[in-house]
Every structure is written in C-alpha cells, then in structure tokens.
Coordinates of C-alpha atoms in Angstrom, one line a residue:
Chain A
M127 CA 0.0 0.0 0.0
L128 CA 1.2 3.4 -1.0
R129 CA 1.7 5.7 2.1
I130 CA 1.1 9.4 1.7
K131 CA 3.5 11.6 3.6
E132 CA 1.7 14.9 3.7
D133 CA 4.8 17.0 4.2
D134 CA 6.1 15.9 0.8
Y135 CA 3.1 17.6 -0.8
A136 CA 3.9 21.1 0.6
Y137 CA 5.3 22.3 -2.7
S138 CA 2.7 20.8 -5.0
S139 CA -0.2 21.8 -2.8
A140 CA 0.9 25.4 -2.7
R141 CA 1.5 25.6 -6.4
I142 CA -1.9 24.2 -7.0
R143 CA -3.5 26.9 -4.9
V144 CA -2.1 29.5 -7.3
K145 CA -3.3 27.4 -10.3
E146 CA -6.8 27.3 -8.8
T147 CA -7.0 31.1 -9.1
K148 CA -6.8 30.6 -12.9
L149 CA -9.7 28.1 -13.1
L150 CA -12.7 29.5 -15.0
G151 CA -15.4 30.6 -12.6
K152 CA -19.0 31.6 -13.0
S153 CA -18.1 34.9 -14.4
H154 CA -16.1 33.3 -17.3
F155 CA -19.0 31.0 -18.1
D156 CA -21.4 33.8 -18.0
R157 CA -19.3 35.8 -20.4
M158 CA -19.1 32.8 -22.7
L159 CA -22.8 32.3 -22.5
D160 CA -23.6 35.9 -23.1
A161 CA -21.3 36.1 -26.1
S162 CA -23.2 36.9 -29.3
S163 CA -21.7 34.1 -31.3
A164 CA -19.7 30.8 -30.9
D165 CA -16.7 32.7 -32.2
D166 CA -16.9 35.3 -29.4
A167 CA -17.4 32.6 -26.8
Y168 CA -14.3 30.9 -28.2
K169 CA -12.3 34.1 -27.9
V170 CA -13.1 34.3 -24.1
L171 CA -11.7 30.8 -23.9
I172 CA -8.5 31.6 -25.6
E173 CA -8.0 34.8 -23.5
S174 CA -8.2 32.7 -20.4
E175 CA -5.0 30.8 -21.2
Y176 CA -6.7 27.8 -22.5
G177 CA -4.7 25.2 -24.4
I178 CA -0.9 24.8 -24.5
P179 CA 1.1 28.0 -25.0
G180 CA 2.8 28.3 -28.3
R181 CA 0.6 25.7 -30.0
N182 CA -1.6 26.8 -32.8
T183 CA -5.1 27.4 -31.5
P184 CA -7.6 25.6 -33.7
G185 CA -10.7 27.3 -34.9
V186 CA -14.0 27.5 -33.2
F187 CA -15.2 24.2 -34.6
A188 CA -12.1 22.3 -33.5
Y189 CA -12.5 23.5 -29.9
E190 CA -12.3 19.8 -28.8
E191 CA -8.6 19.9 -29.7
L192 CA -8.2 22.9 -27.4
L193 CA -9.9 21.0 -24.6
A194 CA -7.7 17.9 -25.2
D195 CA -4.7 20.2 -25.0
E196 CA -5.9 21.7 -21.7
M197 CA -6.4 18.2 -20.2
K198 CA -3.0 17.2 -21.4
K199 CA -1.5 20.4 -19.8
C200 CA -3.3 19.5 -16.5
Y201 CA -1.9 16.0 -16.4
T202 CA 1.6 17.1 -17.3
L203 CA 1.5 19.6 -14.5
L204 CA 0.3 17.1 -11.9
L205 CA 2.8 14.4 -13.0
E206 CA 5.6 16.9 -12.9
M207 CA 5.0 17.9 -9.3
A208 CA 3.3 14.9 -7.6
P209 CA 5.8 13.3 -5.2
Q210 CA 4.1 9.9 -5.9
P211 CA 3.0 9.8 -9.6
E212 CA 1.0 6.7 -8.9
V213 CA -1.7 8.9 -7.4
V214 CA -2.1 10.7 -10.7
K215 CA -1.7 7.6 -12.8
A216 CA -4.7 6.0 -11.1
F217 CA -6.8 8.6 -12.8
Q218 CA -4.9 8.5 -16.1
R219 CA -5.6 4.8 -16.6
R220 CA -9.2 5.8 -17.3
H221 CA -7.9 7.2 -20.5
D222 CA -5.9 4.0 -21.3
F223 CA -9.2 2.1 -21.1
F224 CA -10.8 4.6 -23.4
N225 CA -8.0 4.2 -25.9
I226 CA -8.2 0.4 -25.7
K227 CA -11.9 0.6 -26.3
V228 CA -11.4 2.8 -29.4
L229 CA -8.7 0.6 -30.7
L230 CA -10.6 -2.6 -30.3
K231 CA -13.7 -1.1 -31.9
A232 CA -11.6 0.3 -34.8
E233 CA -10.1 -3.2 -35.3
F234 CA -13.5 -4.9 -35.2
S235 CA -15.2 -2.5 -37.5
G236 CA -12.2 -2.0 -39.8
K237 CA -12.5 1.8 -39.5
E238 CA -9.8 4.3 -38.8
M239 CA -10.4 6.0 -35.5
S240 CA -6.9 7.1 -34.4
G241 CA -8.1 10.7 -34.4
I242 CA -10.1 10.3 -31.2
L243 CA -7.4 8.5 -29.2
M244 CA -6.5 10.5 -26.0
D245 CA -2.9 11.3 -25.2
T246 CA -3.5 11.6 -21.5
G247 CA -3.2 7.9 -20.6
T248 CA -0.3 6.3 -18.9
F249 CA 0.7 4.7 -22.2
D250 CA 1.5 6.8 -25.2
K251 CA -1.2 6.4 -27.8
E252 CA 1.2 5.1 -30.4
V253 CA 2.5 2.5 -27.9
M254 CA -1.0 1.5 -27.0
T255 CA -2.0 1.2 -30.7
S256 CA 0.9 -1.2 -31.4
M257 CA 0.3 -3.2 -28.2
I258 CA -3.4 -3.8 -29.1
R259 CA -2.6 -4.4 -32.8
E260 CA 0.1 -6.9 -32.0
R261 CA -1.7 -8.5 -29.1
D262 CA 1.2 -8.0 -26.9
Y263 CA -0.3 -7.2 -23.5
R264 CA 2.6 -7.8 -21.2
E265 CA 3.0 -4.1 -20.2
L266 CA -0.7 -3.7 -19.5
T267 CA -2.1 -4.0 -15.9
P268 CA -3.7 -7.4 -15.2
I269 CA -7.2 -5.9 -15.2
M270 CA -6.5 -4.4 -18.7
Q271 CA -5.2 -7.7 -20.0
E272 CA -8.2 -9.6 -18.8
A273 CA -10.6 -7.0 -20.2
V274 CA -9.0 -7.0 -23.6
E275 CA -9.0 -10.7 -23.8
Q276 CA -12.6 -11.0 -22.6
A277 CA -13.7 -8.3 -25.0
R278 CA -12.1 -10.1 -28.0
E279 CA -13.5 -13.4 -27.0
L280 CA -17.1 -12.2 -26.4
F281 CA -17.0 -10.0 -29.6
S282 CA -16.0 -13.0 -31.7
K283 CA -19.0 -14.9 -30.3
T284 CA -21.6 -12.2 -30.4
Q285 CA -20.3 -9.7 -33.0
D286 CA -21.9 -7.0 -30.8
P287 CA -19.7 -3.9 -30.5
Q288 CA -21.6 -2.8 -27.4
I289 CA -20.0 -5.6 -25.5
V290 CA -16.6 -3.9 -25.9
D291 CA -18.0 -0.8 -24.2
I292 CA -19.5 -2.7 -21.4
I293 CA -16.5 -4.8 -20.6
L294 CA -13.9 -2.0 -20.8
D295 CA -16.0 0.7 -19.0
K296 CA -16.6 -1.8 -16.2
A297 CA -12.9 -2.7 -16.1
S298 CA -11.9 0.9 -16.1
Y299 CA -13.9 1.7 -13.0
H300 CA -12.7 -1.4 -11.3
Q301 CA -9.1 -0.5 -12.0
L302 CA -9.7 3.0 -10.5
V303 CA -11.2 1.5 -7.3
I304 CA -8.3 -1.0 -7.0
D305 CA -5.7 1.7 -7.6
L306 CA -7.3 4.1 -5.2
D307 CA -7.7 1.4 -2.5
N308 CA -3.9 0.8 -2.8
I309 CA -3.2 4.4 -1.8
K310 CA -3.5 5.0 2.0
S311 CA -5.7 8.0 1.7
P312 CA -9.3 8.0 3.1
F313 CA -10.1 10.9 0.8
L314 CA -9.3 8.8 -2.3
Q315 CA -11.0 5.7 -1.0
R316 CA -14.2 7.6 -0.3
L317 CA -13.9 9.3 -3.7
A318 CA -13.8 5.8 -5.4
V319 CA -17.0 4.8 -3.5
L320 CA -18.8 8.0 -4.6
I321 CA -17.8 7.6 -8.2
T322 CA -18.8 3.9 -8.3
D323 CA -22.2 4.5 -6.6
T324 CA -23.2 7.6 -8.6
T325 CA -22.2 5.8 -11.9
N326 CA -24.3 2.8 -10.9
I327 CA -27.3 5.0 -10.1
K328 CA -26.9 6.8 -13.5
M329 CA -26.5 3.7 -15.5
F330 CA -29.4 2.0 -13.7
I331 CA -31.8 4.9 -14.3
R332 CA -30.7 5.2 -18.0
A333 CA -31.1 1.5 -18.5
R334 CA -34.6 1.5 -16.8
S335 CA -35.7 4.5 -18.9
L336 CA -35.0 2.4 -21.9
N337 CA -36.8 -0.5 -20.3
K338 CA -33.8 -2.8 -20.2
S339 CA -34.1 -6.1 -18.4
W340 CA -32.1 -7.3 -15.4
D341 CA -30.0 -9.5 -17.6
F342 CA -28.6 -6.3 -19.3
I343 CA -28.5 -4.2 -16.1
E344 CA -26.6 -6.9 -14.2
K345 CA -23.9 -6.9 -16.9
I346 CA -23.3 -3.1 -16.7
L347 CA -23.5 -2.6 -12.9
L348 CA -20.2 -2.0 -11.2
K349 CA -19.4 -4.4 -8.4
D350 CA -17.5 -2.2 -5.9
G351 CA -20.4 0.1 -4.8
T352 CA -22.0 0.4 -1.4
I353 CA -25.5 0.0 -2.7
A354 CA -26.3 -3.7 -2.7
Q355 CA -26.9 -5.4 -6.1
E356 CA -30.2 -6.8 -4.6
L357 CA -31.6 -3.3 -4.4
Y358 CA -31.1 -2.8 -8.1
F359 CA -32.4 -6.3 -8.8
E360 CA -35.5 -5.7 -6.8
S361 CA -36.4 -2.5 -8.6
S362 CA -35.3 -3.8 -12.1
G363 CA -38.7 -4.9 -13.2
K364 CA -40.6 -1.9 -11.7
P365 CA -41.0 1.8 -12.5
I366 CA -38.1 4.1 -11.6
D367 CA -40.3 5.6 -8.8
D368 CA -39.9 2.3 -6.9
F369 CA -36.2 2.5 -7.2
V370 CA -36.2 6.1 -5.8
E371 CA -38.3 4.8 -2.9
L372 CA -35.9 1.9 -2.2
I373 CA -32.8 4.0 -2.3
R374 CA -34.2 6.1 0.6
S375 CA -32.1 4.0 2.9
S376 CA -28.8 5.1 1.3
E377 CA -26.9 8.3 1.6
Y378 CA -28.0 9.3 -2.0
A379 CA -31.7 9.4 -1.0
D380 CA -31.9 13.2 -1.1
V381 CA -30.0 13.7 -4.4
V382 CA -31.9 11.0 -6.2
E383 CA -35.2 12.2 -5.0
R384 CA -34.7 15.8 -5.9
G385 CA -33.1 14.9 -9.2
W386 CA -35.8 12.4 -10.2
E387 CA -38.6 14.8 -9.4
I388 CA -37.3 17.2 -12.2
S389 CA -36.1 14.4 -14.5
R390 CA -39.4 12.7 -14.4
K391 CA -41.1 15.9 -15.6
N392 CA -38.5 16.5 -18.3
K393 CA -38.6 12.9 -19.3
N394 CA -34.9 12.5 -19.4
S395 CA -32.3 11.8 -16.7
A396 CA -30.0 14.7 -17.5
Y397 CA -31.0 16.7 -14.4
L398 CA -30.5 13.8 -12.0
E399 CA -27.2 13.0 -13.6
K400 CA -26.1 16.6 -13.1
L401 CA -27.0 16.4 -9.4
L402 CA -25.1 13.2 -9.0
D403 CA -22.0 14.9 -10.6
N404 CA -22.5 17.8 -8.3
T405 CA -22.4 15.4 -5.3
I406 CA -18.9 14.4 -6.3
M407 CA -17.8 18.0 -6.8
E408 CA -19.2 18.9 -3.3
Y409 CA -17.2 16.1 -1.8
V410 CA -14.0 17.1 -3.7
R411 CA -14.4 20.7 -2.5
G412 CA -13.5 19.5 1.0
A413 CA -10.0 19.5 -0.3
K414 CA -10.0 23.3 0.0
F415 CA -9.5 22.8 3.8
V416 CA -6.5 20.5 3.4
T417 CA -3.2 22.3 3.4
M418 CA -0.9 19.5 2.4
G419 CA -1.6 16.1 0.8
V420 CA -3.0 14.4 -2.3
E421 CA -6.4 16.2 -1.8
P422 CA -5.5 19.6 -3.5
L423 CA -3.9 17.8 -6.5
I424 CA -6.8 15.5 -7.1
A425 CA -9.3 18.2 -6.5
Y426 CA -7.6 20.3 -9.1
L427 CA -7.9 17.4 -11.6
F428 CA -11.6 17.1 -10.9
A429 CA -12.0 20.9 -11.0
K430 CA -10.3 20.9 -14.5
E431 CA -12.4 18.0 -15.7
A432 CA -15.6 19.7 -14.6
E433 CA -14.5 23.0 -16.2
I434 CA -13.7 21.3 -19.5
R435 CA -17.1 19.6 -19.4
N436 CA -18.8 22.9 -18.8
V437 CA -16.8 24.6 -21.6
R438 CA -17.9 21.7 -23.9
I439 CA -21.5 22.2 -22.9
I440 CA -21.3 25.9 -23.6
M441 CA -19.5 25.5 -26.9
T442 CA -21.8 22.9 -28.3
G443 CA -24.7 25.1 -27.1
K444 CA -23.3 28.1 -28.8
I445 CA -22.5 26.4 -32.1
N446 CA -26.0 24.9 -32.2
K447 CA -27.5 28.2 -31.2
L448 CA -29.4 26.8 -28.2
S449 CA -31.0 29.2 -25.8
V450 CA -28.8 30.6 -23.0
D451 CA -31.1 29.4 -20.2
L452 CA -31.1 25.8 -21.6
V453 CA -27.4 25.7 -21.7
R454 CA -27.0 27.3 -18.3
E455 CA -29.3 24.7 -16.8
R456 CA -27.0 21.9 -18.0
L457 CA -23.8 23.4 -16.5
R458 CA -22.2 21.5 -13.6
E459 CA -21.1 23.1 -10.4
S460 CA -17.6 24.2 -10.7
Y461 CA -14.9 23.9 -8.0
V462 CA -14.2 27.6 -7.5
Chain B
M42 CA 36.5 12.7 39.0
K43 CA 32.9 11.8 39.3
F44 CA 31.1 10.5 36.2
I45 CA 28.2 13.1 36.5
D46 CA 29.0 16.6 37.7
G47 CA 27.1 19.9 37.7
Q48 CA 28.9 21.2 34.6
L49 CA 27.9 18.3 32.5
L50 CA 24.2 18.5 33.6
A51 CA 24.1 22.3 32.8
L52 CA 25.6 21.6 29.4
L53 CA 23.0 19.0 28.8
G54 CA 20.4 21.7 29.6
A55 CA 21.9 24.1 27.0
T56 CA 21.9 21.2 24.5
I57 CA 18.3 20.5 25.0
A58 CA 17.3 24.2 24.8
F59 CA 19.0 24.6 21.4
L60 CA 19.0 21.2 19.8
V61 CA 15.3 20.4 20.4
S62 CA 14.0 23.8 19.4
G63 CA 16.4 23.9 16.5
I64 CA 15.0 20.7 15.1
G65 CA 11.5 22.1 15.3
S66 CA 12.5 25.3 13.5
S67 CA 14.3 23.4 10.8
K68 CA 11.2 21.4 10.1
G69 CA 8.8 24.3 10.3
V70 CA 10.9 26.6 8.0
G71 CA 11.6 23.6 5.7
T72 CA 7.9 22.9 5.1
A73 CA 7.0 26.5 4.7
G74 CA 9.9 27.0 2.3
Q75 CA 8.6 24.1 0.1
A76 CA 5.2 25.7 0.0
G77 CA 6.9 29.0 -0.8
A78 CA 8.7 27.5 -3.8
G79 CA 5.3 26.2 -5.0
V80 CA 3.8 29.6 -5.0
L81 CA 6.9 31.3 -6.4
T82 CA 6.9 28.8 -9.3
E83 CA 3.6 30.3 -10.4
D84 CA 4.1 33.8 -9.2
P85 CA 7.6 35.1 -8.6
S86 CA 6.4 38.5 -7.6
K87 CA 5.2 37.2 -4.2
F88 CA 8.8 36.6 -2.9
G89 CA 8.6 39.3 -0.3
S90 CA 5.4 38.0 1.4
V91 CA 6.5 34.4 1.1
V92 CA 9.8 35.0 2.8
I93 CA 8.2 36.8 5.8
L94 CA 5.9 33.8 6.4
E95 CA 8.6 31.3 5.8
A96 CA 10.9 32.9 8.4
L97 CA 8.4 32.9 11.3
P98 CA 9.1 29.4 12.6
S99 CA 12.8 30.2 12.9
T100 CA 12.3 32.3 16.0
Q101 CA 12.0 29.2 18.2
A102 CA 15.6 28.3 17.4
I103 CA 16.6 31.8 18.3
Y104 CA 14.9 31.5 21.7
G105 CA 16.6 28.2 22.2
F106 CA 19.9 29.8 21.4
V107 CA 19.3 32.6 23.9
I108 CA 18.6 30.1 26.7
A109 CA 21.5 27.9 25.8
F110 CA 23.7 31.1 25.9
L111 CA 22.4 32.1 29.3
I112 CA 22.9 28.6 30.7
I113 CA 26.4 28.4 29.4
G114 CA 27.1 31.8 31.0
R115 CA 26.1 30.4 34.3
I116 CA 28.4 27.4 34.3
T117 CA 31.2 27.5 36.9
P118 CA 33.9 24.9 37.3
D119 CA 32.9 24.0 40.8
M120 CA 29.1 23.9 40.5
S121 CA 27.2 21.2 42.3
V122 CA 25.1 18.5 40.8
I123 CA 21.9 20.2 42.1
E124 CA 22.9 23.5 40.5
G125 CA 23.6 21.6 37.3
L126 CA 20.2 19.9 37.4
H127 CA 18.6 23.3 38.0
L128 CA 20.0 24.6 34.7
L129 CA 19.2 21.3 32.9
T130 CA 15.5 21.8 33.9
A131 CA 15.6 25.4 32.8
G132 CA 16.5 24.2 29.3
I133 CA 13.5 22.0 28.9
P134 CA 10.6 24.4 28.4
V135 CA 12.1 26.4 25.6
G136 CA 13.4 23.2 24.0
F137 CA 10.2 21.2 23.8
V138 CA 7.7 23.9 23.4
G139 CA 9.9 25.4 20.8
W140 CA 10.1 22.1 19.0
I141 CA 6.3 21.5 18.8
S142 CA 5.3 25.1 18.2
A143 CA 7.8 25.5 15.4
I144 CA 6.4 22.5 13.6
Y145 CA 2.8 23.8 14.0
Q146 CA 3.8 27.3 13.2
G147 CA 5.4 25.9 10.0
K148 CA 2.0 24.4 9.1
V149 CA 0.2 27.6 9.7
A150 CA 2.8 29.5 7.7
T151 CA 2.4 26.9 4.9
A152 CA -1.3 27.5 4.9
G153 CA -0.7 31.2 5.0
I154 CA 1.6 31.0 2.0
Q155 CA -1.2 29.2 0.1
L156 CA -3.5 31.9 1.2
I157 CA -1.4 34.7 -0.2
G158 CA -0.9 32.6 -3.3
K159 CA -4.7 33.0 -3.8
R160 CA -5.2 36.4 -2.2
P161 CA -2.1 38.6 -1.9
E162 CA -4.0 41.2 0.1
A163 CA -4.4 38.7 3.0
L164 CA -0.7 38.8 4.0
G165 CA -1.6 40.6 7.3
S166 CA -4.1 37.9 8.3
A167 CA -1.7 35.1 7.3
I168 CA 1.0 36.6 9.5
T169 CA -1.4 37.2 12.4
L170 CA -2.5 33.5 12.3
A171 CA 1.0 32.3 12.4
L172 CA 2.0 34.7 15.2
M173 CA -0.7 33.1 17.4
V174 CA 1.5 30.0 17.7
E175 CA 4.5 32.3 18.4
M176 CA 2.9 33.2 21.7
F177 CA 3.6 29.8 23.2
A178 CA 7.2 29.8 22.2
I179 CA 7.5 33.3 23.8
L180 CA 5.9 32.0 27.0
S181 CA 8.3 29.1 27.1
L182 CA 11.2 31.4 26.6
I183 CA 10.1 33.5 29.6
V184 CA 9.6 30.4 31.7
S185 CA 13.1 29.2 30.9
I186 CA 14.6 32.7 31.7
L187 CA 12.7 32.8 35.0
M188 CA 14.0 29.3 35.9
I189 CA 17.6 30.3 35.2
G190 CA 16.9 33.2 37.6

C-alpha cells in the first residue's frame, strides 16, 4: 500500500493553490454564455490561457482539440509535481481504457479512429496502438489484460460492438477502485466509492428508462459500490419511482429524490445526472480545507475536468445556437 | 572525577534548549519553504510576502539559542550536581515547546503562503494567524529565563 507523507506535498499543494485562481469561474462561463456568437465565446476561452502556450489554436469548430490540450496540460503539471506519480496515474488509466476501447472497436469495424485517441493515458497512444494491434499485453495491468481478452472473446462470439464498451468501461472503474484502494488515503477511497455509486445509479436509471431487463443491467453494474446489487435487482422490473423509494435507505436518498422529481417531468435523466455529478464535486471541494496532501492535487484534476465539461456544454450550445437558459441549466457546479 | 558533575548537567540543559527547538524550527521553516517555492513557481512577484511567512518558525531556534547562551554563561567549574540539574531543567521548556510550536507554526505558515498565493492582500491575516502560535514559544522562553533566575 502506498503511504502518503503529507509534508512531501507542501510544494505541489501550494503551487496548485495558485493554479486554482486561474480556473474558470461563474463569471467566465457567463461571459461565454452571453457572447453573441460561438466565435466570441471561443475568444473568451483563448484569452483565459486555454490550451498549450505556443501551440496553434484551432478554430472554433475544432474546440475539442483545445480542450484535449488543456487536459494534457493539467496531467503534465500534476505528474511533474506529484511526489508519488501513482496517485495521478490511477486517474490517467481511465484514458488508457478509453484508448483500448477505441482501438478494439476500430479493429472490429475496420474503421480508422486514431483521431479520437487520447494522449493523456499512462501509455503513449502510439504504444497502446501497437500493443493492441500486435496483441502484446505484457505491459498492461492485469485488469486491462483480462478486459481486452474478454472483449475479444465475447465479440467473436456475439459480433456485438456494445460488448466492448460494457467490458472496458466496467474494467476501467474497477481499475480505478483498486488503484485508489492501494493508496493510503481515506479521501481517495471515499472518492472511489462515490464515483462507483453515482455511476451505478446513473446507469441503472438510464437503462430502466430504456426498459432494459435485469440481464442487461446486471452486466453493466459495477461491483464495488456500497448499494447492494439486490436493491437494483428488486427494482429492475418496476417503475423508476420504486427505485427512488428503495434508495431512501442510502446516503444518496436526497439527491436521487430531488433529481428524479425534475427528471421525471423533463422525461430525461439529465438533471438527475447533473445532481449526481455535483455530489462528487461537493465532496471534492472538501480539499479546500486541506493544506498538504493528495487532496488539493486530485481536487484540481476534478476541477479541471468539470471545467472542461462545462466549456464543452457551452461551446456545443453556442455552435448549435441553443437558448442561453437551456445551456445554463446543463452546467455542472464548478470547483471555484 | 565523578562521572556526572554539575557542569555536564548544565551543558545538557543548554543542549536540550537549542537542539530540540532547532530541530523544530528546521522542520517548520523547511515545510513553509517548500510551499513558498510552489507559490513562487507560479508567481515570482510574491517573494517578499513568502519570505516573511517562511521565516516565522525560525524564532524558536533563536529563543533556544538565547537560553543555551544564558545557561552556558552560568556554568562555573565548581558547580554542584543540584545546580547543574537546575540549569538542565531550565532548558526543557524552551526546547520542547519550541520544537512542537515551530512545527505547527510551520504548518500555519504553509497554509498562509497558500492563502497569499490565492489572495495577496491577505498577508496581514496570514502573519497574524502564524503569530498566534508564536505566543507559546515566547511564554516558554520567559519560563526558561525565570528558571535560570
């Protein structure tokens, strides 16, 4: 188990505090929302030091590249100053799983998809490409190896590309839980639980909205959560209201109830999902009161991810000329 | 010659006064210095404020030094074991209170450095917070001085 010596984090925690002042806050988002066109919103983004300095800034329609650059910049910073890179790598592995998923699907469908590979994983995207292509999995973690082999096997039986998503997404969360459990930090362990539970609730409600059966739901549910599988099983054949009733006994009662009330009216689960995301952000905000440790670093990572998600929501809204109120409603709570 | 005499005990008192408080100050200033480097990496213009906060936990070692100096000044070649024990005891408050308070003051200073990293105008508050811990070190210094007599 990886022990965290708080004093070792004195430098990085202080540096992050200054970085936090440069995160985009409500006023930035408001300026982007109030911009008269997508181009103007994009300008606000460029002015706020988005992307990697010196790199050509792509045009407004290629804003995703800018966001990918920003994510890359965040990981580079964290890896550079984290006394124990393993703490950051635990979160980077999610991107490895994403890349594996893309590569397998590209291989199965015969399409070229290298454009959407992320370069924020622990493995370089070129290295990952050749490992998956040549079926040389020695460098991968045991969970990755197992997932790739299972995905290949099941795909050859079923020819269903969705199976690749299910297996690798599940493995990705499992890897995160295992990695975080290996670090002696109650903050990270609790974070892993929150991520797992909220993901399960989201997936369950989405699946039930599509009237999926327990057979399917059982396949997608993550095993490491605190909400018992039986609870999901019991409510799997019933309306979602019954699930909301059953979950009363858990700590997510309030969020799910409030979220579902609105989501039921809107006939989509977006609002509930937003509240669940906000739950994680509220927890992560606790890091503001920690002077030294992994907390400020990981909180910054989450803050950046939430910020990028919000920028994406605003940019797609602006490009598609959606109403400002509608876009604003979709925004997640930010860290600052 | 006896194995333990008054002089040796008094020297031990001076050692405790300086050594223990010195360790505390080194740790306190060390932690705050790392935090300072973190802030300066992003914003070099804050050097002045950072240095003030970083230096605060060093006072404990100075108090320890003063007491060690006073103790050494009291040592005479023919002092009794009791007199030596007296001076040894006098070294303890400033040594141990200095040790712990310097470490905690270092933590407050680290948090203060983070505070001015975010809000430069809060330097006054950051210094005041760290000075609260200073009070205990000052009290221990006074106690040690009174004990030396």
